[in-house]
Amino acid sequence: MKKIYLGLLVMSASTFQSQKFPDMKAPVAEKQEHIREIHGDKVNDPYYWMIDYFKKGKDSTKVVDYLKAENTYWEGMMKDTEPFREKLFQEMKAKIKEKDESVPVFRNGYYYYTRTETGKQYFKYCRKKATLNAPEEILLDVDQLAVGHPYYAASGFSISPDNMKMIYGVDDVSRRQYKLFLKDLSTGKTTDLGIKNTTGSAIWANDNKTIFYTSKNPETLLTEKICRHTLGTDSSKDVMVYEEKDKTNYIGAEKSKNQKFIMIYSQATTSSEIQYLDANDPNGTFKVFQPRIKDVLYDVTALEDKFLITTNKDALNFKVVETPLNKTGVENWKDFIPHRKEVLMQGISEFKNYLVFSERQNGLSQLVIYDRKTGKKEFLKFEEAAYTVSPSGNPEYNTDNFRFGYTSMITPSSQFEQDLKTGKRTLLKQQEVLGGYNKENYTTERLFATAKDGTRIPISIVYKKGFKRDGSNPLLLYAYGSYGNSMDAGFSSTRLSLLDRGFAFAIAHIRGGQEMGRQWYEDGKMMKKKNTFTDFIDCGEYLVKEKYTSPKHLYAQGGSAGGLLMGAVANMSPNLWNGVISQVPFVDVINTMLDTSIPLTTNEYDEWGNPNNKDAYLYMKSYSPYENIEKKNYPNLLVTTGLHDSQVQYFEPAKWVAKLRDMKTDKNVLLLKTDMDYGHGGASGRFDYLKDIALVYAFMFKLEGINK
């Protein structure tokens, strides 16, 4: 049957800003009655049918036709920007060093690194034995493997203890469902292990023939099982060593840095449990380290003489405790680094002679060196107002060299090595910005907005010198605000294309993240989720009040859970923004959280709540972007999604856009772009993503009248 849109779509009477966008008629989606009734609340969802492709796959053409119609529409509306978008793409690409190489990391007798070549989209994974002067071994040529694939992701790269074999994972659909492959590094032979629906990595036991991997449910994509595979056997005979019964938990496996233990971890938002096994006894039985306790999270670091545990037990901001190797229960835990109200303990990098603690204080990340022999502590110091610092590339246990990454909004990503014994710090590599970059031409500040409840919200901002605070300049405000993920200040070479055209860029460190400690997260989730949205609005209003910008020139951007944020603030304060960019947005909160067949739903109950509970349902309904669209004016909107998105399914943004089209009373532009080949993370090639950034920039530039 010939595909036509006439049965699906009707023409909109709306016209848009003629001086900026062509007078095209937008597609309007068909409505079908679908009643949701729960807790005595009856709601008609006329766009529920858009879930069909998710439920029926290729048997459903109606949804695909609609998404293609929306793609045709945005392409027409933005057609005049094509030359400018190409210019922006080339401009951003020209700043990236095409032929490049990562800093080699020494592990078990070899230096490992990746390198990229001019004109190639992917990379080569390589190593050299003992010294950097040794001949190069190309372990995996991803450029070659990706030929013919619209999407290709290779991950894992797990080397056997004897350095002779490698396991890696491949996803060529963009659903984060990886197949496992074995490569014999002596012969070059690659074998498909027949293991599908994994997270893409495997953990080696010390016998060089046994691996442990995490298996996903192919429908819900939940990580449900840990399996053991013996090389040379059929994968159908793999042994399940652990099955997670609690559908709210994520699970996985890892190996201790000292190579002594295989660890299985199971974690939800509020509790966790770890099991461990001697890595020399892969056929043994895993032991529970400490049975899960309600509202207690813990993580284990193995040393040669004891375990260290990072936990929030009786410690909101986490602390470090210690316990003997043979007595791991909570009754044996003793304080090692006590809880501090003003410091968030985030993790430990362990070495034979030293520990390095990753902490957070006053909204900034910090590293603390601890001498295991003397107990002496040393804080690494940095001068900039806002920055990010974190451990980077430290797989070796028996070394006194510690590597860390550092960046700020004006300092390109830099990797340092510090001699923990002498304190000598060496810059190993700094991101090279081709075409020239001088950080002195830009200014970064750390500001604080006051929320309506009196809470001070940090803002990191960057702009080019000469930027005037008179309210006339455009500003892009970004945030995330969920899962305790902190959005720290960092450098982006692509952002220069924005700054050099007069924009300021700011990050709002809103509640729901963990920038200001664990309470910052607790105050931005579940029944306090609205703080995330009002914080962002308060940051926008502060930037307007301080004349960094004005509502005519203020733009908002967020993705995934940050896309939920965009949908909420567009409903709550539509007149504050000239434009909103909502990428792979989680905007249909209740319908998704009620449907356990949708990937990852049950894992999210401790973040958003379970709408089967009436109080949670009513609270979620009060902010869910899809539920709260009204007949009123909305800002200009650019919405993006991927047909194969495994995290936020395509139908959420598609339904949201369809309902917005039907309800909004303005003539502002509303665009939906669907990548038909990609998923949550977009394109897999290292330059393709620049086209998406170019579109976002061109959208804002068009609204600002910037065309070069």
XYZ file of C-alpha atoms in Angstrom:
708
model
C 0.000 0.000 0.000
C 1.356 3.419 -0.922
C 2.322 5.483 2.108
C 0.448 8.744 2.301
C -0.022 11.153 5.174
C -3.502 12.378 4.320
C -5.296 9.766 6.413
C -3.087 10.553 9.365
C -2.657 14.271 9.207
C -4.647 17.404 8.735
C -3.256 20.813 7.963
C -2.730 23.359 10.685
C -4.095 26.830 10.367
C -1.193 28.195 12.400
C 1.438 30.301 10.752
C 4.798 31.203 12.200
C 7.059 34.192 12.449
C 7.193 34.973 8.746
C 10.290 37.060 8.993
C 12.226 34.100 10.362
C 10.453 30.897 9.406
C 8.591 29.945 6.218
C 4.812 29.802 6.225
C 4.528 26.015 6.217
C 1.615 24.036 7.545
C 2.539 21.773 10.413
C 1.490 18.123 10.544
C -1.248 17.442 13.048
C -1.571 13.954 14.472
C -4.768 11.951 14.428
C -6.614 11.576 17.725
C -7.980 8.307 19.049
C -9.791 7.960 22.332
C -7.838 6.029 24.964
C -9.058 6.204 28.557
C -6.676 5.830 31.492
C -8.518 5.330 34.751
C -6.759 4.912 38.068
C -7.405 6.159 41.603
C -10.813 7.375 40.456
C -9.154 9.715 37.948
C -10.249 9.320 34.334
C -8.018 10.812 31.588
C -8.340 10.613 27.811
C -4.980 10.209 26.074
C -5.742 10.813 22.369
C -2.159 10.160 21.240
C -1.637 6.883 23.088
C -1.662 5.080 19.727
C 1.837 6.361 19.071
C 3.156 3.554 21.257
C 2.326 1.163 18.398
C 5.814 0.993 16.899
C 7.229 0.120 20.331
C 4.603 -2.604 20.768
C 4.387 -3.874 17.172
C 7.751 -2.998 15.664
C 7.883 -2.878 11.888
C 4.252 -3.970 11.668
C 3.286 -0.430 12.616
C 3.762 2.045 9.737
C 1.372 4.694 10.992
C 3.716 5.991 13.691
C 6.705 5.951 11.364
C 4.719 7.899 8.775
C 3.880 10.527 11.363
C 7.493 10.856 12.525
C 8.632 11.165 8.913
C 6.049 13.888 8.342
C 7.417 15.789 11.323
C 10.930 15.344 9.919
C 9.792 16.715 6.573
C 8.271 19.675 8.404
C 11.340 20.612 10.461
C 13.571 20.195 7.420
C 11.363 22.612 5.489
C 11.184 25.099 8.327
C 14.971 25.066 8.734
C 15.889 24.628 5.056
C 17.254 28.144 4.677
C 19.741 27.395 7.477
C 21.325 24.445 5.637
C 24.366 26.414 4.384
C 24.840 27.966 7.825
C 24.490 24.584 9.539
C 27.124 23.146 7.222
C 29.371 26.085 8.049
C 28.843 25.513 11.770
C 29.513 21.786 11.347
C 32.781 22.430 9.508
C 33.734 25.150 11.977
C 33.262 22.849 14.979
C 34.877 19.898 13.237
C 37.902 22.050 12.343
C 38.550 22.624 16.048
C 38.838 18.886 16.704
C 42.160 17.185 16.178
C 41.244 14.379 13.786
C 44.478 12.441 14.083
C 44.811 12.031 17.805
C 45.776 9.596 20.532
C 44.665 9.115 24.115
C 47.148 9.131 26.972
C 48.462 5.538 27.236
C 47.384 3.726 30.392
C 49.681 1.077 31.860
C 47.950 -2.126 32.933
C 49.441 -5.525 33.655
C 52.553 -5.056 31.540
C 51.043 -3.166 28.584
C 50.278 0.416 27.631
C 46.725 0.698 26.258
C 45.388 3.615 24.243
C 42.994 4.594 21.474
C 43.895 6.590 18.413
C 41.906 8.266 15.690
C 42.776 8.970 12.085
C 41.982 11.862 9.770
C 38.631 11.436 8.066
C 37.626 8.416 10.155
C 34.521 8.426 12.374
C 35.614 5.839 14.920
C 38.904 4.695 16.479
C 41.474 1.968 16.897
C 42.113 0.300 20.238
C 45.825 -0.441 20.605
C 48.561 -1.481 22.995
C 52.335 -1.665 23.338
C 54.217 -4.106 25.518
C 56.236 -2.782 28.477
C 57.429 0.415 26.800
C 55.958 3.074 24.515
C 58.790 2.380 22.091
C 57.521 -1.155 21.504
C 55.685 -2.100 18.274
C 51.992 -1.255 18.176
C 49.343 -3.959 18.317
C 45.946 -2.914 16.935
C 43.569 -4.935 19.079
C 40.383 -3.638 17.480
C 39.900 -1.500 14.388
C 36.452 -0.025 15.032
C 36.687 2.115 11.872
C 36.772 -1.090 9.860
C 34.143 -2.942 11.882
C 31.663 -0.053 11.613
C 31.670 0.016 7.793
C 28.136 -0.400 6.484
C 26.459 0.265 9.828
C 24.417 3.458 10.362
C 25.160 2.964 14.068
C 28.011 1.016 15.633
C 29.215 0.988 19.228
C 32.012 -1.220 20.508
C 32.642 -1.328 24.252
C 34.034 -3.385 27.105
C 37.580 -4.182 25.875
C 38.302 -6.550 28.738
C 41.749 -8.185 28.567
C 42.415 -11.579 30.152
C 44.926 -11.734 33.040
C 47.462 -13.487 30.769
C 47.067 -10.664 28.195
C 46.235 -13.164 25.428
C 42.479 -12.706 24.928
C 39.968 -9.868 24.797
C 36.204 -9.720 25.280
C 34.291 -6.817 23.780
C 30.659 -5.895 23.153
C 28.907 -4.615 20.021
C 25.625 -2.717 19.666
C 24.708 -1.978 16.046
C 21.065 -1.011 16.703
C 21.445 1.738 19.353
C 19.359 -0.014 22.001
C 22.287 -0.649 24.380
C 21.847 -4.394 23.899
C 25.343 -5.732 23.283
C 26.554 -9.014 21.788
C 29.824 -10.368 23.195
C 32.806 -11.325 21.062
C 36.111 -13.006 21.928
C 39.321 -12.090 20.159
C 42.421 -14.255 20.442
C 45.207 -11.657 20.554
C 47.875 -14.152 19.496
C 46.115 -15.328 16.317
C 43.778 -12.398 15.618
C 40.789 -14.755 15.377
C 37.443 -13.318 16.506
C 34.624 -15.539 17.778
C 30.983 -14.618 18.303
C 30.280 -16.086 21.726
C 26.552 -16.286 21.016
C 25.864 -14.151 24.080
C 23.278 -11.422 23.434
C 21.422 -8.779 25.443
C 24.332 -7.809 27.681
C 25.679 -4.508 28.992
C 28.676 -4.901 26.674
C 31.413 -5.913 29.084
C 32.668 -9.010 30.869
C 34.805 -9.706 33.937
C 37.642 -12.232 33.797
C 38.372 -14.697 36.550
C 42.071 -15.314 37.181
C 42.046 -18.658 35.308
C 41.962 -16.883 31.900
C 39.033 -18.991 30.703
C 36.046 -17.942 32.818
C 34.086 -14.726 32.364
C 31.111 -13.204 34.151
C 28.649 -10.989 32.317
C 25.411 -9.113 32.994
C 22.338 -10.261 31.093
C 19.451 -7.929 30.212
C 15.784 -8.695 29.828
C 15.310 -8.184 26.057
C 11.920 -6.499 26.550
C 12.322 -4.256 29.611
C 16.133 -3.933 29.201
C 16.473 -4.445 32.959
C 19.742 -5.999 34.125
C 18.413 -9.164 35.742
C 21.084 -11.891 35.774
C 24.809 -12.423 36.210
C 26.021 -15.423 34.230
C 29.248 -17.408 34.091
C 30.658 -18.542 30.755
C 33.587 -20.867 30.208
C 35.463 -20.287 26.963
C 35.081 -23.136 24.501
C 31.619 -24.103 25.715
C 28.252 -23.331 24.150
C 26.664 -20.202 25.620
C 23.419 -22.148 26.141
C 25.253 -23.959 28.945
C 26.203 -20.750 30.755
C 25.496 -20.826 34.477
C 23.369 -18.146 36.119
C 25.217 -17.265 39.330
C 22.865 -14.483 40.410
C 19.340 -13.351 39.608
C 17.905 -10.081 40.859
C 14.291 -10.463 41.966
C 13.749 -6.802 42.839
C 12.820 -5.057 39.578
C 13.780 -1.666 41.029
C 17.474 -2.611 41.190
C 20.265 -2.338 38.645
C 22.906 -5.058 38.794
C 26.392 -5.562 37.396
C 29.754 -7.193 37.958
C 33.257 -5.828 38.446
C 36.689 -6.907 39.609
C 38.608 -5.363 42.469
C 41.631 -3.332 41.399
C 43.936 -5.665 43.313
C 42.520 -8.529 41.170
C 41.523 -10.585 44.208
C 37.733 -10.481 44.027
C 34.849 -10.653 41.566
C 32.042 -8.399 42.828
C 28.348 -8.495 41.986
C 26.525 -5.312 42.897
C 22.804 -4.688 43.069
C 21.640 -1.145 43.634
C 18.482 0.910 43.614
C 18.252 4.607 44.370
C 18.077 4.069 48.117
C 19.680 0.699 48.909
C 22.368 -1.659 47.661
C 23.870 -5.090 48.185
C 27.211 -6.590 47.132
C 28.309 -10.218 46.768
C 31.920 -11.271 46.329
C 33.954 -14.239 45.163
C 37.641 -15.143 45.197
C 38.783 -14.439 41.616
C 40.967 -17.588 41.789
C 37.864 -19.742 42.397
C 35.412 -18.832 39.599
C 33.265 -21.932 40.196
C 32.854 -21.099 43.864
C 29.846 -19.579 45.573
C 29.395 -15.836 45.889
C 29.046 -14.549 49.463
C 26.820 -11.669 50.494
C 29.017 -8.871 51.832
C 26.171 -7.284 53.793
C 22.470 -8.011 53.140
C 20.613 -4.980 51.817
C 19.255 -2.603 54.418
C 16.402 -0.216 53.724
C 17.690 3.264 52.821
C 21.354 2.199 53.078
C 23.765 2.399 50.145
C 27.266 0.965 50.278
C 30.201 0.412 47.937
C 33.215 -1.803 48.642
C 36.917 -1.171 48.024
C 39.206 -4.172 48.488
C 42.664 -3.670 49.983
C 45.156 -6.445 50.694
C 44.416 -6.417 54.438
C 40.826 -5.144 54.751
C 37.782 -3.779 52.988
C 36.848 -0.119 52.923
C 33.155 0.697 52.545
C 31.722 3.998 51.370
C 28.245 4.193 52.881
C 25.427 6.488 53.916
C 24.525 4.373 56.945
C 24.004 6.958 59.680
C 25.758 9.395 57.344
C 23.671 11.480 54.945
C 26.745 12.673 52.998
C 28.424 9.261 53.169
C 31.463 8.215 55.148
C 34.183 5.556 54.847
C 34.286 2.588 57.223
C 36.623 -0.400 57.402
C 36.074 -4.075 58.133
C 38.250 -7.237 58.185
C 38.417 -9.430 55.073
C 36.691 -12.273 56.923
C 34.098 -10.216 58.812
C 32.146 -8.120 56.357
C 28.799 -7.650 58.152
C 27.689 -4.209 59.275
C 28.272 -5.095 62.931
C 32.030 -5.102 62.178
C 32.164 -1.727 60.389
C 34.321 0.909 62.065
C 34.734 4.534 61.013
C 37.755 5.223 58.825
C 36.745 8.668 57.511
C 33.857 9.870 59.706
C 30.782 11.605 58.333
C 31.105 15.349 57.771
C 27.994 17.442 57.353
C 29.630 19.826 54.870
C 31.492 17.255 52.716
C 30.028 14.662 50.352
C 32.218 11.546 50.146
C 31.913 10.212 46.583
C 34.487 7.467 46.144
C 37.943 5.985 46.650
C 40.864 5.398 44.286
C 42.941 2.732 45.998
C 46.670 2.051 45.706
C 49.084 -0.083 47.694
C 50.561 2.876 49.581
C 47.941 5.600 49.147
C 44.250 6.311 48.881
C 42.721 9.201 46.976
C 39.274 10.311 48.094
C 36.877 11.999 45.675
C 34.826 14.513 47.606
C 32.540 17.460 47.026
C 32.344 20.623 49.105
C 30.652 23.979 48.469
C 29.441 22.672 45.122
C 32.932 21.863 43.824
C 34.658 18.511 43.325
C 37.921 17.906 45.163
C 40.597 15.225 45.569
C 42.289 14.313 48.837
C 45.470 12.201 49.006
C 45.790 9.913 52.027
C 49.107 8.285 52.944
C 48.260 4.788 54.217
C 51.441 4.575 56.291
C 51.328 7.949 58.039
C 47.652 8.902 57.800
C 48.637 12.297 56.394
C 46.104 14.053 54.136
C 46.765 16.481 51.293
C 44.132 18.431 49.342
C 44.863 19.061 45.681
C 44.391 22.777 45.023
C 42.989 24.539 41.957
C 42.596 28.242 41.304
C 39.573 28.696 39.041
C 36.157 29.718 40.371
C 34.315 26.768 38.842
C 35.906 23.549 37.598
C 35.660 19.770 37.519
C 38.321 17.374 38.773
C 38.105 13.580 38.951
C 40.284 10.436 38.896
C 41.151 9.259 35.381
C 42.863 6.096 34.175
C 44.188 4.381 37.317
C 43.878 0.611 36.786
C 47.150 -0.314 38.514
C 47.171 -1.041 42.256
C 50.944 -1.265 42.748
C 51.909 2.266 41.754
C 52.504 5.635 43.405
C 51.363 7.568 40.335
C 47.830 8.953 40.332
C 46.120 10.346 37.248
C 43.277 12.827 37.241
C 41.331 14.913 34.777
C 40.746 18.650 35.138
C 38.632 21.081 33.165
C 36.727 24.336 33.552
C 34.494 26.349 31.279
C 37.588 28.060 29.855
C 40.259 25.366 30.405
C 40.274 22.490 27.882
C 40.146 18.954 29.267
C 43.515 18.161 30.795
C 44.999 14.958 32.146
C 47.595 15.139 34.896
C 49.759 12.605 36.678
C 50.777 13.264 40.260
C 53.532 11.414 42.063
C 51.808 10.635 45.347
C 55.139 10.329 47.124
C 56.862 13.533 45.961
C 53.857 15.658 45.010
C 55.277 16.377 41.550
C 52.484 17.057 39.071
C 52.905 16.533 35.323
C 50.532 17.589 32.559
C 50.261 14.545 30.300
C 47.867 16.006 27.760
C 45.511 18.910 27.226
C 42.765 18.904 24.650
C 44.104 20.699 21.602
C 41.740 23.205 20.002
C 42.812 23.548 16.397
C 42.750 26.970 14.819
C 43.933 28.596 18.006
C 42.291 29.129 21.372
C 43.195 31.665 24.049
C 41.416 31.210 27.367
C 42.215 34.833 28.216
C 39.563 35.869 25.680
C 36.800 34.360 27.809
C 35.460 34.888 31.310
C 33.907 32.364 33.663
C 32.034 33.178 36.855
C 30.297 31.346 39.663
C 27.018 32.979 40.611
C 24.275 32.195 43.103
C 20.561 32.649 42.521
C 18.165 32.632 45.458
C 15.284 30.206 45.141
C 11.828 31.124 46.360
C 12.370 29.061 49.517
C 15.631 30.922 50.241
C 18.018 28.221 48.991
C 21.082 29.507 47.148
C 21.460 27.814 43.740
C 24.945 27.838 42.135
C 25.286 28.885 38.492
C 28.424 28.445 36.377
C 28.599 30.857 33.453
C 31.008 31.602 30.602
C 31.067 34.302 27.936
C 33.491 36.074 25.666
C 35.130 39.195 27.017
C 33.266 42.280 25.887
C 29.928 40.733 26.813
C 27.730 43.532 28.153
C 25.318 43.047 31.019
C 22.564 45.226 29.598
C 19.948 42.547 28.936
C 20.453 42.630 25.181
C 22.600 39.520 24.772
C 21.402 35.943 24.226
C 22.091 33.306 26.878
C 21.659 29.521 26.864
C 20.866 28.038 30.282
C 21.450 24.294 30.680
C 20.606 21.862 33.488
C 19.798 18.246 34.292
C 18.720 17.918 37.924
C 17.996 14.208 38.472
C 19.437 10.938 39.836
C 21.988 12.822 41.921
C 24.029 13.467 38.770
C 26.071 16.634 39.173
C 26.474 18.799 36.081
C 29.873 20.326 36.744
C 31.584 23.106 34.831
C 33.589 21.845 31.865
C 35.078 22.941 28.570
C 33.550 22.397 25.134
C 35.267 23.376 21.896
C 31.910 23.263 20.096
C 30.563 25.849 22.549
C 33.020 28.391 21.156
C 30.801 28.703 18.070
C 28.090 29.931 20.416
C 30.255 32.210 22.571
C 31.991 33.805 19.604
C 28.599 34.899 18.252
C 27.656 36.755 21.414
C 25.947 34.080 23.498
C 26.655 33.399 27.135
C 26.349 29.810 28.340
C 25.349 28.899 31.888
C 24.778 25.723 33.905
C 22.185 25.847 36.675
C 23.266 23.456 39.444
C 19.720 22.768 40.577
C 18.381 20.399 43.211
C 18.006 16.832 42.033
C 21.705 16.778 41.271
C 24.267 16.289 44.020
C 26.414 19.394 43.586
C 25.813 20.630 47.120
C 25.710 17.242 48.837
C 23.313 14.345 49.254
C 20.530 16.534 50.660
C 20.620 18.478 47.371
C 19.542 15.289 45.659
C 17.003 14.296 48.305
C 15.353 17.713 47.940
C 14.920 17.272 44.182
C 13.275 13.870 43.784
C 10.081 11.994 44.589
C 7.606 14.272 46.380
C 10.059 17.198 46.228
C 10.668 16.977 42.477
C 9.132 20.372 41.766
C 12.131 22.025 43.459
C 14.135 21.011 40.387
C 11.830 22.983 38.103
C 11.382 26.047 40.295
C 15.147 26.224 40.903
C 15.734 26.391 37.151
C 13.107 29.089 36.715
C 14.618 31.049 39.617
C 18.057 30.821 37.966
C 16.594 32.128 34.701
C 14.878 34.994 36.490
C 18.103 35.821 38.344
C 20.075 36.034 35.093
C 17.423 38.352 33.691
C 17.385 40.478 36.845
C 21.184 40.805 36.756
C 20.916 41.799 33.075
C 22.961 38.923 31.686
C 20.031 38.535 29.298
C 16.282 39.140 28.943
C 13.280 36.892 28.214
C 13.505 37.868 24.533
C 17.011 36.369 24.422
C 16.938 33.603 27.048
C 17.093 29.949 25.918
C 16.815 26.724 27.914
C 18.275 23.318 27.109
C 18.133 19.879 28.691
C 18.063 16.231 27.680
C 16.488 12.998 28.950
C 15.504 13.762 32.568
C 16.703 17.262 31.707
C 14.118 17.134 28.907
C 11.485 16.574 31.590
C 12.823 19.758 33.158
C 12.391 21.585 29.847
C 8.810 20.391 29.488
C 7.970 21.416 33.046
C 9.447 24.930 32.825
C 7.806 25.497 29.440
C 4.467 24.803 31.149
C 5.210 26.648 34.384
C 6.926 29.762 33.051
C 6.480 29.920 29.263
C 7.094 33.653 28.980
C 10.585 33.466 30.490
C 12.142 31.752 27.459
C 12.425 32.759 23.827
C 13.338 29.196 22.953
C 13.539 25.771 24.582
C 15.613 22.840 23.302
C 14.335 19.550 24.727
C 16.411 16.532 23.735
C 15.214 12.898 24.111
C 12.832 14.213 26.781
C 11.140 12.170 29.504
C 7.847 14.081 29.321
C 5.078 11.486 29.673
C 5.882 10.602 33.254
C 2.706 8.916 34.480
C 1.928 6.781 31.443
C 5.515 5.539 31.306
C 5.752 4.833 35.025
C 2.465 2.902 34.903
C 3.671 0.618 32.098
C 6.187 -1.922 33.379
C 6.745 -3.250 29.846
C 8.563 -0.037 28.971
C 12.343 -0.366 29.501
C 13.681 0.717 32.870
C 10.308 1.759 34.351
C 10.574 -0.254 37.572
C 14.145 0.957 38.158
C 12.772 4.479 38.380
C 10.240 4.124 41.202
C 12.632 5.495 43.828
C 13.382 8.525 41.670
C 9.895 9.631 40.628
C 7.550 7.485 42.685
C 5.199 4.654 41.791
C 1.960 6.063 40.335
C 0.083 2.988 41.524
C 0.283 4.849 44.836
C -2.394 7.567 44.776
C -0.318 10.299 46.438
C 2.579 9.680 44.043
C 0.190 9.604 41.086
C -1.401 12.937 41.955
C 1.967 14.605 42.583
C 3.448 13.317 39.319
C 0.319 14.351 37.449
C 0.712 17.875 38.827
C 4.044 18.376 37.021
C 4.264 15.841 34.174
C 4.744 17.977 31.028
C 2.370 15.939 28.868
C -0.407 16.080 31.455
C -0.120 19.842 32.014
C -0.244 21.294 28.511
C -2.780 24.129 28.433
C -4.372 26.436 25.899
C -1.813 29.252 26.192
C 1.277 30.650 24.532
C 4.466 28.595 24.572
C 8.048 29.525 23.663
C 9.699 28.404 20.428
C 10.522 24.704 20.825
C 12.991 22.300 19.228
C 12.449 18.691 20.319
C 14.657 15.738 19.353
C 14.289 11.981 19.786
C 15.491 8.660 18.362
C 13.263 5.893 17.046
C 15.392 3.248 18.780
C 15.859 5.112 22.066
C 16.189 2.594 24.896
C 16.042 5.109 27.741
C 13.212 7.464 26.743
C 11.039 5.892 24.076
C 10.317 7.953 20.942
C 6.565 8.113 21.666
C 7.006 10.387 24.703
C 8.309 13.424 22.778
C 6.108 12.560 19.783
C 2.940 12.600 21.899
C 4.075 15.748 23.696
C 4.668 17.633 20.456
C 1.343 16.471 19.006
C -0.552 17.688 22.064
C 1.354 20.980 22.135
C 0.439 21.584 18.499
C -3.202 21.033 19.300
C -3.301 23.184 22.447
C -0.884 26.096 22.130
C -2.301 29.473 21.153
C 0.839 31.193 19.854
C 2.480 31.323 16.447
C 5.893 30.320 17.733
C 7.712 27.495 15.998
C 7.497 23.895 17.247
C 9.822 21.354 15.634
C 10.241 17.607 16.217
C 13.330 15.879 14.814
C 13.461 12.076 14.993
C 16.656 10.187 14.208
C 15.322 7.086 12.480
C 18.598 5.155 12.889
C 19.720 6.148 16.384
C 18.792 5.912 20.030
C 19.267 7.832 23.258
C 22.854 8.922 22.696
C 22.445 9.968 19.074
C 24.906 9.108 16.329
C 27.840 6.804 17.075
C 30.445 8.441 14.842
C 32.740 10.999 16.423
C 31.685 13.813 14.062
C 28.028 13.019 13.319
C 26.886 14.501 16.626
C 28.185 17.870 15.474
C 25.319 18.039 12.984
C 22.860 17.867 15.863
C 24.694 20.642 17.688
C 24.731 22.701 14.499
C 20.952 22.323 14.255
C 20.461 23.447 17.861
C 22.720 26.464 17.330
C 21.083 27.332 14.001
C 17.659 27.186 15.664
C 18.695 29.745 18.283
C 20.683 31.845 15.814
C 17.654 31.995 13.518
C 15.528 33.273 16.384
C 18.222 35.835 17.187
C 18.677 36.955 13.582
C 22.276 35.690 13.518
C 23.112 34.242 10.111
C 26.884 34.097 9.933
